[in-house]
């Protein structure tokens, strides 16, 4: 009989089977639709194995994946390392050439704050509301970073919502963008941006680290790693480090991040009505962020001579570079010789920084 | 009047749709650039004959680089 007790089949619950289906659909979407496959594939697999009975993979202090989760995510090691890689990938030139577009990246955090209040009104605690609101920034590592500290019980749901909406940027944003702009506005050609010198690009990560960390010290883990990666890139003397941060290191930590985030999603923690709310509120956050970036661009146009194409405001959400690509494509529908991509990258990059600052503010207030 | 086709943004040349001697009309596709993993089509700025092509597939170009001349 002892052998029978050890059989996983006898400990199955219906909730586990539902979670398998969720895990398998993420794997399916990752492979066939290529929706954020680097993350959703390991997340899907993590969900699957975490919902097989009697494995002990997530047993605190013992389980293999629990260790990945504990030392990687709870200890806040992995999200900052992802940011190191992102920094090494990022060319801040488009942001530096049009500094006024930084405001659009800040405005597009509107959804984060609005949803924070909305989620709290729906009965979530302040900490949980912050983790849900940050989904609106459409920034996976920042969402994981914040949720792990403030609301670890919601981490899996918030992470999957953030990565799903990042993958769905090309579907969610265009209707909002078309609804809030006229054909003429979408066809606005922007004035050529000035050239950014290599020295400016080198100074930026140093100056940005000091200014942002002095203002919002709690954002330091993400911002300092982000800017260090960027300093590697712009210094041009440590190509080996740049290359490792961009590729090998980033790939390694991505494996542990995806697997362990997926494994936090047990049937008991995920199959609750709360989680449906999280997905709904996350979508609202994301839509409001898109709209608020766009509307600020229209507002700025009332006062400026060189008109801004409002579509680049929608790129203020931090899904890089998807949101910038979407702005470019929607713009090209109105005027196919209008090349908005590089203009949209400015608010897009500012949006990443804006979301990290928002997370830092939440941590400072609630952490 | 010869007119240059210039790169609207920095990127890599994915394909060139025209050859020297081809006649093109304004807004015809001249070549495709890849930037940010996205394909961007570059169109002819005017009617005319392609007299020079300065880039080939795989070339990295900067913003405003001349890519071809149409006369």
Short mmCIF file of C-alpha atoms in Angstrom, two decimals:
data_model
loop_
_atom_site.label_atom_id
_atom_site.label_comp_id
_atom_site.label_asym_id
_atom_site.label_seq_id
_atom_site.Cartn_x
_atom_site.Cartn_y
_atom_site.Cartn_z
CA UNK A 1 0.00 0.00 0.00
CA UNK A 2 2.88 2.32 0.74
CA UNK A 3 3.77 2.08 -2.93
CA UNK A 4 0.26 3.12 -3.93
CA UNK A 5 0.49 6.19 -1.70
CA UNK A 6 3.54 7.22 -3.64
CA UNK A 7 1.68 7.15 -6.95
CA UNK A 8 1.06 10.67 -8.18
CA UNK A 9 -2.22 9.73 -9.84
CA UNK A 10 -3.97 9.24 -6.52
CA UNK A 11 -3.10 12.74 -5.32
CA UNK A 12 -4.34 14.55 -8.39
CA UNK A 13 -6.91 17.30 -7.96
CA UNK A 14 -9.13 18.86 -10.62
CA UNK A 15 -7.39 22.20 -10.04
CA UNK A 16 -4.07 20.67 -11.02
CA UNK A 17 -5.51 19.48 -14.30
CA UNK A 18 -6.83 22.99 -15.02
CA UNK A 19 -3.35 24.36 -14.32
CA UNK A 20 -1.84 21.82 -16.74
CA UNK A 21 -4.13 23.19 -19.42
CA UNK A 22 -3.03 26.75 -18.62
CA UNK A 23 0.64 25.73 -18.68
CA UNK A 24 0.21 23.82 -21.92
CA UNK A 25 -1.62 26.72 -23.58
CA UNK A 26 1.23 29.09 -22.68
CA UNK A 27 3.69 26.61 -24.19
CA UNK A 28 1.45 26.34 -27.25
CA UNK A 29 1.22 30.14 -27.65
CA UNK A 30 4.97 30.48 -27.17
CA UNK A 31 5.73 27.93 -29.88
CA UNK A 32 3.05 28.53 -32.50
CA UNK A 33 2.42 32.27 -32.06
CA UNK A 34 5.86 33.14 -30.70
CA UNK A 35 4.26 35.16 -27.89
CA UNK A 36 7.28 36.11 -25.72
CA UNK A 37 8.60 32.54 -26.16
CA UNK A 38 11.76 33.12 -24.12
CA UNK A 39 9.63 33.66 -21.03
CA UNK A 40 6.30 31.99 -21.68
CA UNK A 41 7.86 28.66 -22.64
CA UNK A 42 9.73 28.13 -19.34
CA UNK A 43 6.81 29.69 -17.41
CA UNK A 44 4.40 27.24 -19.02
CA UNK A 45 6.65 24.33 -18.18
CA UNK A 46 7.09 25.61 -14.61
CA UNK A 47 3.31 25.68 -14.20
CA UNK A 48 3.06 22.14 -15.50
CA UNK A 49 5.64 20.58 -13.17
CA UNK A 50 4.55 22.61 -10.15
CA UNK A 51 1.10 21.08 -10.53
CA UNK A 52 2.22 17.47 -10.64
CA UNK A 53 1.56 16.01 -7.19
CA UNK A 54 4.14 14.83 -4.64
CA UNK A 55 7.16 16.20 -6.50
CA UNK A 56 8.30 18.47 -3.70
CA UNK A 57 9.83 20.77 -6.33
CA UNK A 58 8.39 23.83 -4.58
CA UNK A 59 8.73 22.62 -0.98
CA UNK A 60 10.31 25.50 0.96
CA UNK A 61 13.88 24.80 1.95
CA UNK A 62 14.10 21.61 -0.07
CA UNK A 63 12.62 21.75 -3.55
CA UNK A 64 14.81 22.32 -6.56
CA UNK A 65 12.66 25.00 -8.18
CA UNK A 66 11.93 26.56 -4.80
CA UNK A 67 15.68 27.15 -4.50
CA UNK A 68 15.79 28.80 -7.91
CA UNK A 69 12.86 30.94 -6.83
CA UNK A 70 14.15 31.77 -3.38
CA UNK A 71 17.72 32.70 -4.29
CA UNK A 72 16.87 34.13 -7.69
CA UNK A 73 13.60 35.98 -7.34
CA UNK A 74 12.91 36.43 -3.62
CA UNK A 75 16.48 37.55 -3.08
CA UNK A 76 15.98 39.93 -6.01
CA UNK A 77 18.98 38.72 -7.89
CA UNK A 78 17.53 37.85 -11.27
CA UNK A 79 15.41 40.88 -12.28
CA UNK A 80 18.37 43.27 -11.80
CA UNK A 81 20.59 40.92 -13.84
CA UNK A 82 18.01 41.00 -16.63
CA UNK A 83 18.22 44.78 -16.45
CA UNK A 84 22.00 44.58 -16.78
CA UNK A 85 21.47 42.76 -20.06
CA UNK A 86 18.77 45.19 -21.20
CA UNK A 87 21.12 48.10 -20.48
CA UNK A 88 23.82 46.47 -22.58
CA UNK A 89 21.30 46.16 -25.42
CA UNK A 90 19.95 49.70 -25.19
CA UNK A 91 20.99 52.63 -27.35
CA UNK A 92 19.76 55.72 -25.53
CA UNK A 93 20.46 57.88 -28.59
CA UNK A 94 16.78 58.28 -29.57
CA UNK A 95 15.95 59.48 -26.07
CA UNK A 96 18.87 61.90 -25.87
CA UNK A 97 18.16 63.38 -29.29
CA UNK A 98 14.62 64.44 -28.29
CA UNK A 99 14.68 65.06 -24.55
CA UNK A 100 11.19 66.57 -24.54
CA UNK A 101 9.77 63.15 -25.45
CA UNK A 102 10.85 61.88 -22.02
CA UNK A 103 7.66 63.44 -20.67
CA UNK A 104 5.63 61.04 -22.80
CA UNK A 105 7.35 58.08 -21.15
CA UNK A 106 6.44 59.56 -17.78
CA UNK A 107 2.82 60.22 -18.80
CA UNK A 108 2.41 56.64 -19.96
CA UNK A 109 2.83 55.53 -16.35
CA UNK A 110 -0.62 57.06 -15.77
CA UNK A 111 -2.23 53.64 -16.00
CA UNK A 112 0.06 52.30 -13.28
CA UNK A 113 -1.06 54.85 -10.71
CA UNK A 114 -4.72 54.88 -11.76
CA UNK A 115 -4.92 51.09 -11.53
CA UNK A 116 -3.17 51.14 -8.18
CA UNK A 117 -6.06 53.18 -6.77
CA UNK A 118 -8.67 51.17 -8.67
CA UNK A 119 -7.30 47.83 -7.44
CA UNK A 120 -7.27 49.12 -3.87
CA UNK A 121 -10.88 50.26 -4.28
CA UNK A 122 -11.75 46.71 -5.41
CA UNK A 123 -10.49 45.39 -2.10
CA UNK A 124 -6.86 44.48 -2.80
CA UNK A 125 -4.38 45.56 -0.13
CA UNK A 126 -2.13 48.52 -0.96
CA UNK A 127 0.82 46.18 -1.56
CA UNK A 128 -1.20 43.96 -3.89
CA UNK A 129 -2.65 46.98 -5.68
CA UNK A 130 0.87 48.25 -6.40
CA UNK A 131 1.90 44.90 -7.90
CA UNK A 132 -1.23 44.91 -10.09
CA UNK A 133 -0.84 48.54 -11.16
CA UNK A 134 2.75 48.03 -12.30
CA UNK A 135 1.46 45.59 -14.94
CA UNK A 136 0.38 48.75 -16.81
CA UNK A 137 4.03 49.59 -17.39
CA UNK A 138 4.22 46.40 -19.49
CA UNK A 139 7.63 45.64 -18.07
CA UNK A 140 8.10 41.99 -17.04
CA UNK A 141 11.24 42.12 -14.87
CA UNK A 142 10.04 45.22 -13.00
CA UNK A 143 6.67 43.60 -12.35
CA UNK A 144 8.39 40.49 -10.96
CA UNK A 145 10.79 42.60 -8.90
CA UNK A 146 7.98 44.59 -7.28
CA UNK A 147 5.54 41.71 -6.81
CA UNK A 148 8.23 39.52 -5.20
CA UNK A 149 8.72 42.20 -2.55
CA UNK A 150 5.20 43.48 -1.97
CA UNK A 151 2.82 40.67 -2.89
CA UNK A 152 4.62 37.36 -3.52
CA UNK A 153 1.27 35.52 -3.44
CA UNK A 154 0.29 37.36 -6.65
CA UNK A 155 3.68 37.11 -8.34
CA UNK A 156 2.79 34.38 -10.82
CA UNK A 157 -0.44 36.00 -11.92
CA UNK A 158 1.09 39.48 -12.25
CA UNK A 159 4.08 38.16 -14.19
CA UNK A 160 1.96 36.16 -16.61
CA UNK A 161 -0.39 39.12 -17.08
CA UNK A 162 2.55 41.47 -17.77
CA UNK A 163 4.22 39.14 -20.26
CA UNK A 164 0.91 38.33 -21.96
CA UNK A 165 0.07 41.98 -22.46
CA UNK A 166 3.61 42.66 -23.71
CA UNK A 167 3.04 39.96 -26.30
CA UNK A 168 -0.33 41.45 -27.15
CA UNK A 169 0.93 45.04 -27.61
CA UNK A 170 0.33 44.88 -31.39
CA UNK A 171 -3.28 43.84 -30.77
CA UNK A 172 -4.24 45.96 -27.75
CA UNK A 173 -2.69 49.30 -28.70
CA UNK A 174 -3.72 50.07 -32.31
CA UNK A 175 -7.50 50.38 -31.68
CA UNK A 176 -6.84 52.80 -28.79
CA UNK A 177 -4.38 54.76 -30.92
CA UNK A 178 -6.80 55.05 -33.85
CA UNK A 179 -9.69 55.99 -31.59
CA UNK A 180 -7.83 58.89 -29.95
CA UNK A 181 -6.19 60.42 -33.03
CA UNK A 182 -7.26 61.79 -36.40
CA UNK A 183 -5.80 60.62 -39.68
CA UNK A 184 -3.93 63.96 -39.99
CA UNK A 185 -2.39 63.59 -36.55
CA UNK A 186 -1.19 60.09 -37.36
CA UNK A 187 0.40 61.41 -40.54
CA UNK A 188 2.41 64.14 -38.77
CA UNK A 189 6.03 63.91 -39.84
CA UNK A 190 8.36 64.84 -37.06
CA UNK A 191 11.29 67.17 -37.43
CA UNK A 192 14.62 65.43 -37.79
CA UNK A 193 16.26 64.68 -34.51
CA UNK A 194 19.70 66.07 -33.79
CA UNK A 195 22.68 63.72 -33.77
CA UNK A 196 23.83 62.49 -30.38
CA UNK A 197 27.57 62.36 -29.75
CA UNK A 198 29.32 59.28 -28.31
CA UNK A 199 30.37 61.40 -25.34
CA UNK A 200 26.76 62.21 -24.48
CA UNK A 201 25.89 58.52 -24.68
CA UNK A 202 28.78 57.73 -22.35
CA UNK A 203 27.81 60.41 -19.84
CA UNK A 204 24.15 59.42 -19.80
CA UNK A 205 24.32 56.19 -17.74
CA UNK A 206 26.53 57.88 -15.14
CA UNK A 207 24.40 61.00 -14.84
CA UNK A 208 21.10 59.08 -14.96
CA UNK A 209 22.20 56.70 -12.20
CA UNK A 210 23.12 59.52 -9.89
CA UNK A 211 20.05 61.66 -10.53
CA UNK A 212 17.48 58.84 -10.43
CA UNK A 213 18.95 57.04 -7.43
CA UNK A 214 19.24 60.30 -5.49
CA UNK A 215 15.58 61.00 -6.22
CA UNK A 216 14.19 57.46 -5.72
CA UNK A 217 16.76 55.38 -3.83
CA UNK A 218 14.51 52.30 -3.81
CA UNK A 219 14.83 52.08 -7.60
CA UNK A 220 18.60 51.54 -7.23
CA UNK A 221 18.78 47.75 -7.77
CA UNK A 222 17.15 47.94 -11.19
CA UNK A 223 18.42 51.34 -12.31
CA UNK A 224 22.02 50.78 -11.28
CA UNK A 225 22.22 47.44 -13.09
CA UNK A 226 20.45 48.88 -16.13
CA UNK A 227 22.89 51.78 -16.34
CA UNK A 228 25.94 49.60 -15.64
CA UNK A 229 24.99 47.44 -18.60
CA UNK A 230 24.62 50.58 -20.68
CA UNK A 231 27.98 51.91 -19.47
CA UNK A 232 29.60 48.63 -20.62
CA UNK A 233 28.08 49.22 -24.03
CA UNK A 234 28.94 52.89 -24.43
CA UNK A 235 32.43 52.67 -22.92
CA UNK A 236 33.39 50.46 -25.88
CA UNK A 237 36.40 49.03 -24.03
CA UNK A 238 34.75 46.04 -22.36
CA UNK A 239 33.12 44.33 -25.31
CA UNK A 240 33.49 40.96 -23.58
CA UNK A 241 31.40 42.15 -20.65
CA UNK A 242 28.84 43.81 -22.92
CA UNK A 243 28.52 40.65 -24.92
CA UNK A 244 28.18 38.44 -21.84
CA UNK A 245 25.58 40.72 -20.24
CA UNK A 246 23.60 40.86 -23.49
CA UNK A 247 23.64 37.17 -24.28
CA UNK A 248 25.09 34.46 -22.04
CA UNK A 249 24.19 35.93 -18.66
CA UNK A 250 20.78 37.15 -19.78
CA UNK A 251 19.92 33.76 -21.27
CA UNK A 252 21.01 31.89 -18.17
CA UNK A 253 18.98 33.97 -15.75
CA UNK A 254 15.98 33.95 -18.10
CA UNK A 255 15.81 30.17 -17.77
CA UNK A 256 15.69 30.32 -13.97
CA UNK A 257 13.33 33.28 -13.95
CA UNK A 258 10.75 31.75 -16.28
CA UNK A 259 10.80 28.33 -14.67
CA UNK A 260 10.52 29.57 -11.11
CA UNK A 261 7.86 32.21 -11.83
CA UNK A 262 5.78 29.52 -13.53
CA UNK A 263 6.28 27.18 -10.60
CA UNK A 264 4.79 29.71 -8.16
CA UNK A 265 1.47 29.20 -9.90
CA UNK A 266 -0.01 26.31 -7.97
CA UNK A 267 -3.70 25.58 -8.40
CA UNK A 268 -4.41 26.87 -4.90
CA UNK A 269 -2.75 30.23 -5.51
CA UNK A 270 -3.87 30.77 -9.09
CA UNK A 271 -7.40 29.43 -9.46
CA UNK A 272 -9.12 32.21 -7.55
CA UNK A 273 -11.46 34.97 -8.69
CA UNK A 274 -8.79 37.47 -7.59
CA UNK A 275 -6.66 36.38 -10.49
CA UNK A 276 -9.35 37.18 -13.05
CA UNK A 277 -9.48 40.66 -11.50
CA UNK A 278 -5.72 40.95 -11.83
CA UNK A 279 -5.87 40.18 -15.54
CA UNK A 280 -8.76 42.59 -16.07
CA UNK A 281 -7.16 45.38 -14.03
CA UNK A 282 -3.81 44.79 -15.72
CA UNK A 283 -5.45 45.26 -19.10
CA UNK A 284 -7.10 48.48 -17.93
CA UNK A 285 -3.74 49.70 -16.62
CA UNK A 286 -2.13 48.99 -19.94
CA UNK A 287 -4.89 50.66 -21.97
CA UNK A 288 -4.87 53.76 -19.75
CA UNK A 289 -1.08 54.01 -20.03
CA UNK A 290 -1.32 53.88 -23.81
CA UNK A 291 -3.98 56.59 -23.81
CA UNK A 292 -2.26 58.87 -21.32
CA UNK A 293 1.02 58.93 -23.27
CA UNK A 294 -0.89 59.70 -26.43
CA UNK A 295 -3.01 62.43 -24.87
CA UNK A 296 0.00 64.21 -23.37
CA UNK A 297 1.55 64.32 -26.84
CA UNK A 298 -1.63 65.98 -28.13
CA UNK A 299 -1.52 68.42 -25.22
CA UNK A 300 2.13 69.27 -25.89
CA UNK A 301 1.21 69.96 -29.51
CA UNK A 302 -1.00 72.83 -28.37
CA UNK A 303 2.09 74.64 -27.11
CA UNK A 304 4.93 73.62 -29.40
CA UNK A 305 5.95 74.64 -32.87
CA UNK A 306 7.52 71.34 -33.96
CA UNK A 307 4.53 69.03 -33.78
CA UNK A 308 4.80 65.63 -32.15
CA UNK A 309 3.06 62.72 -33.80
CA UNK A 310 0.81 61.60 -30.92
CA UNK A 311 1.38 57.94 -31.81
CA UNK A 312 4.87 58.13 -30.31
CA UNK A 313 3.22 58.96 -26.98
CA UNK A 314 1.60 55.53 -26.96
CA UNK A 315 5.11 54.08 -27.13
CA UNK A 316 5.68 55.42 -23.61
CA UNK A 317 4.68 52.03 -22.22
CA UNK A 318 7.90 50.17 -21.66
CA UNK A 319 7.49 47.14 -23.90
CA UNK A 320 10.73 47.73 -25.85
CA UNK A 321 10.80 47.81 -28.79
CA UNK A 322 7.33 46.40 -29.51
CA UNK A 323 5.46 49.56 -28.58
CA UNK A 324 7.77 51.66 -30.78
CA UNK A 325 7.24 49.27 -33.67
CA UNK A 326 3.47 49.52 -33.25
CA UNK A 327 3.65 53.34 -33.29
CA UNK A 328 5.69 53.12 -36.48
CA UNK A 329 3.29 50.73 -38.16
CA UNK A 330 0.13 52.64 -37.26
CA UNK A 331 1.84 55.82 -38.49
CA UNK A 332 2.83 54.18 -41.76
CA UNK A 333 -0.82 53.27 -42.38
CA UNK A 334 -1.63 56.98 -42.53
CA UNK A 335 1.49 57.94 -44.52
CA UNK A 336 3.73 55.16 -45.67
CA UNK A 337 6.74 57.42 -46.03
CA UNK A 338 6.53 58.45 -42.40
CA UNK A 339 9.24 56.72 -40.38
CA UNK A 340 8.33 57.06 -36.72
CA UNK A 341 10.37 54.16 -35.34
CA UNK A 342 13.32 56.09 -33.97
CA UNK A 343 11.15 58.92 -32.64
CA UNK A 344 9.01 56.37 -30.82
CA UNK A 345 12.06 54.74 -29.27
CA UNK A 346 12.62 57.89 -27.15
CA UNK A 347 9.38 57.67 -25.13
CA UNK A 348 9.70 53.89 -25.20
CA UNK A 349 13.06 54.01 -23.38
CA UNK A 350 11.84 56.76 -21.08
CA UNK A 351 8.92 54.45 -20.30
CA UNK A 352 11.26 51.72 -19.04
CA UNK A 353 12.91 54.18 -16.70
CA UNK A 354 9.51 55.58 -15.73
CA UNK A 355 8.19 52.14 -14.77
CA UNK A 356 11.27 51.44 -12.66
CA UNK A 357 10.83 54.78 -10.91
CA UNK A 358 7.15 53.97 -10.30
CA UNK A 359 8.21 50.64 -8.76
CA UNK A 360 10.77 52.47 -6.61
CA UNK A 361 8.12 54.90 -5.38
CA UNK A 362 5.79 52.02 -4.44
CA UNK A 363 8.64 50.30 -2.60
CA UNK A 364 9.56 53.45 -0.74
CA UNK A 365 5.96 54.00 0.35
CA UNK A 366 4.91 50.41 1.04
CA UNK A 367 8.04 48.25 1.29
CA UNK B 1 17.74 66.53 -61.73
CA UNK B 2 19.24 63.57 -59.90
CA UNK B 3 17.80 62.80 -56.53
CA UNK B 4 19.31 60.58 -53.85
CA UNK B 5 17.34 57.91 -52.05
CA UNK B 6 18.45 58.37 -48.43
CA UNK B 7 18.07 56.04 -45.47
CA UNK B 8 15.18 57.25 -43.28
CA UNK B 9 16.70 55.45 -40.30
CA UNK B 10 19.76 53.41 -39.39
CA UNK B 11 19.56 49.72 -40.15
CA UNK B 12 20.66 46.81 -42.28
CA UNK B 13 19.83 46.43 -45.96
CA UNK B 14 17.64 43.33 -46.27
CA UNK B 15 16.92 43.40 -50.00
CA UNK B 16 17.27 45.71 -52.97
CA UNK B 17 14.24 45.72 -55.26
CA UNK B 18 15.72 47.67 -58.20
CA UNK B 19 18.78 47.45 -60.46
CA UNK B 20 20.82 50.11 -62.26
CA UNK B 21 18.95 51.18 -65.39
CA UNK B 22 15.49 50.36 -63.99
CA UNK B 23 12.77 52.94 -64.44
CA UNK B 24 10.91 53.74 -61.23
CA UNK B 25 7.95 55.90 -60.35
CA UNK B 26 7.62 57.96 -57.22
CA UNK B 27 6.63 55.75 -54.26
CA UNK B 28 7.87 52.54 -55.89
CA UNK B 29 9.69 50.24 -53.51
CA UNK B 30 13.47 50.71 -53.80
CA UNK B 31 14.77 48.57 -50.97
CA UNK B 32 13.96 47.13 -47.58
CA UNK B 33 15.85 48.05 -44.40
CA UNK B 34 15.78 46.16 -41.14
CA UNK B 35 15.86 48.17 -37.92
CA UNK B 36 14.77 46.98 -34.48
CA UNK B 37 14.01 43.58 -36.03
CA UNK B 38 11.36 45.25 -38.18
CA UNK B 39 11.29 45.55 -41.96
CA UNK B 40 10.99 49.09 -43.24
CA UNK B 41 10.40 49.77 -46.93
CA UNK B 42 12.18 52.72 -48.55
CA UNK B 43 10.29 54.28 -51.47
CA UNK B 44 11.48 56.23 -54.50
CA UNK B 45 11.38 60.00 -53.90
CA UNK B 46 10.64 60.81 -57.56
CA UNK B 47 10.11 59.33 -61.04
CA UNK B 48 13.20 58.46 -63.08
CA UNK B 49 15.89 55.96 -63.87
CA UNK B 50 18.07 54.33 -61.24
CA UNK B 51 21.62 55.43 -62.13
CA UNK B 52 23.58 54.36 -59.05
CA UNK B 53 23.00 51.83 -56.29
CA UNK B 54 25.40 52.37 -53.41
CA UNK B 55 24.46 49.51 -51.10
CA UNK B 56 24.00 45.79 -51.28
CA UNK B 57 22.20 43.22 -49.18
CA UNK B 58 23.63 42.96 -45.67
CA UNK B 59 25.16 46.47 -45.60
CA UNK B 60 24.76 48.47 -42.41
CA UNK B 61 23.59 52.03 -43.12
CA UNK B 62 23.25 55.12 -40.96
CA UNK B 63 20.39 57.60 -41.03
CA UNK B 64 20.63 59.93 -44.07
CA UNK B 65 23.18 57.76 -45.88
CA UNK B 66 22.61 57.91 -49.65
CA UNK B 67 21.42 54.50 -50.84
CA UNK B 68 20.81 55.06 -54.56
CA UNK B 69 20.45 57.84 -57.10
CA UNK B 70 17.47 58.38 -59.36
CA UNK B 71 17.88 60.66 -62.38
#
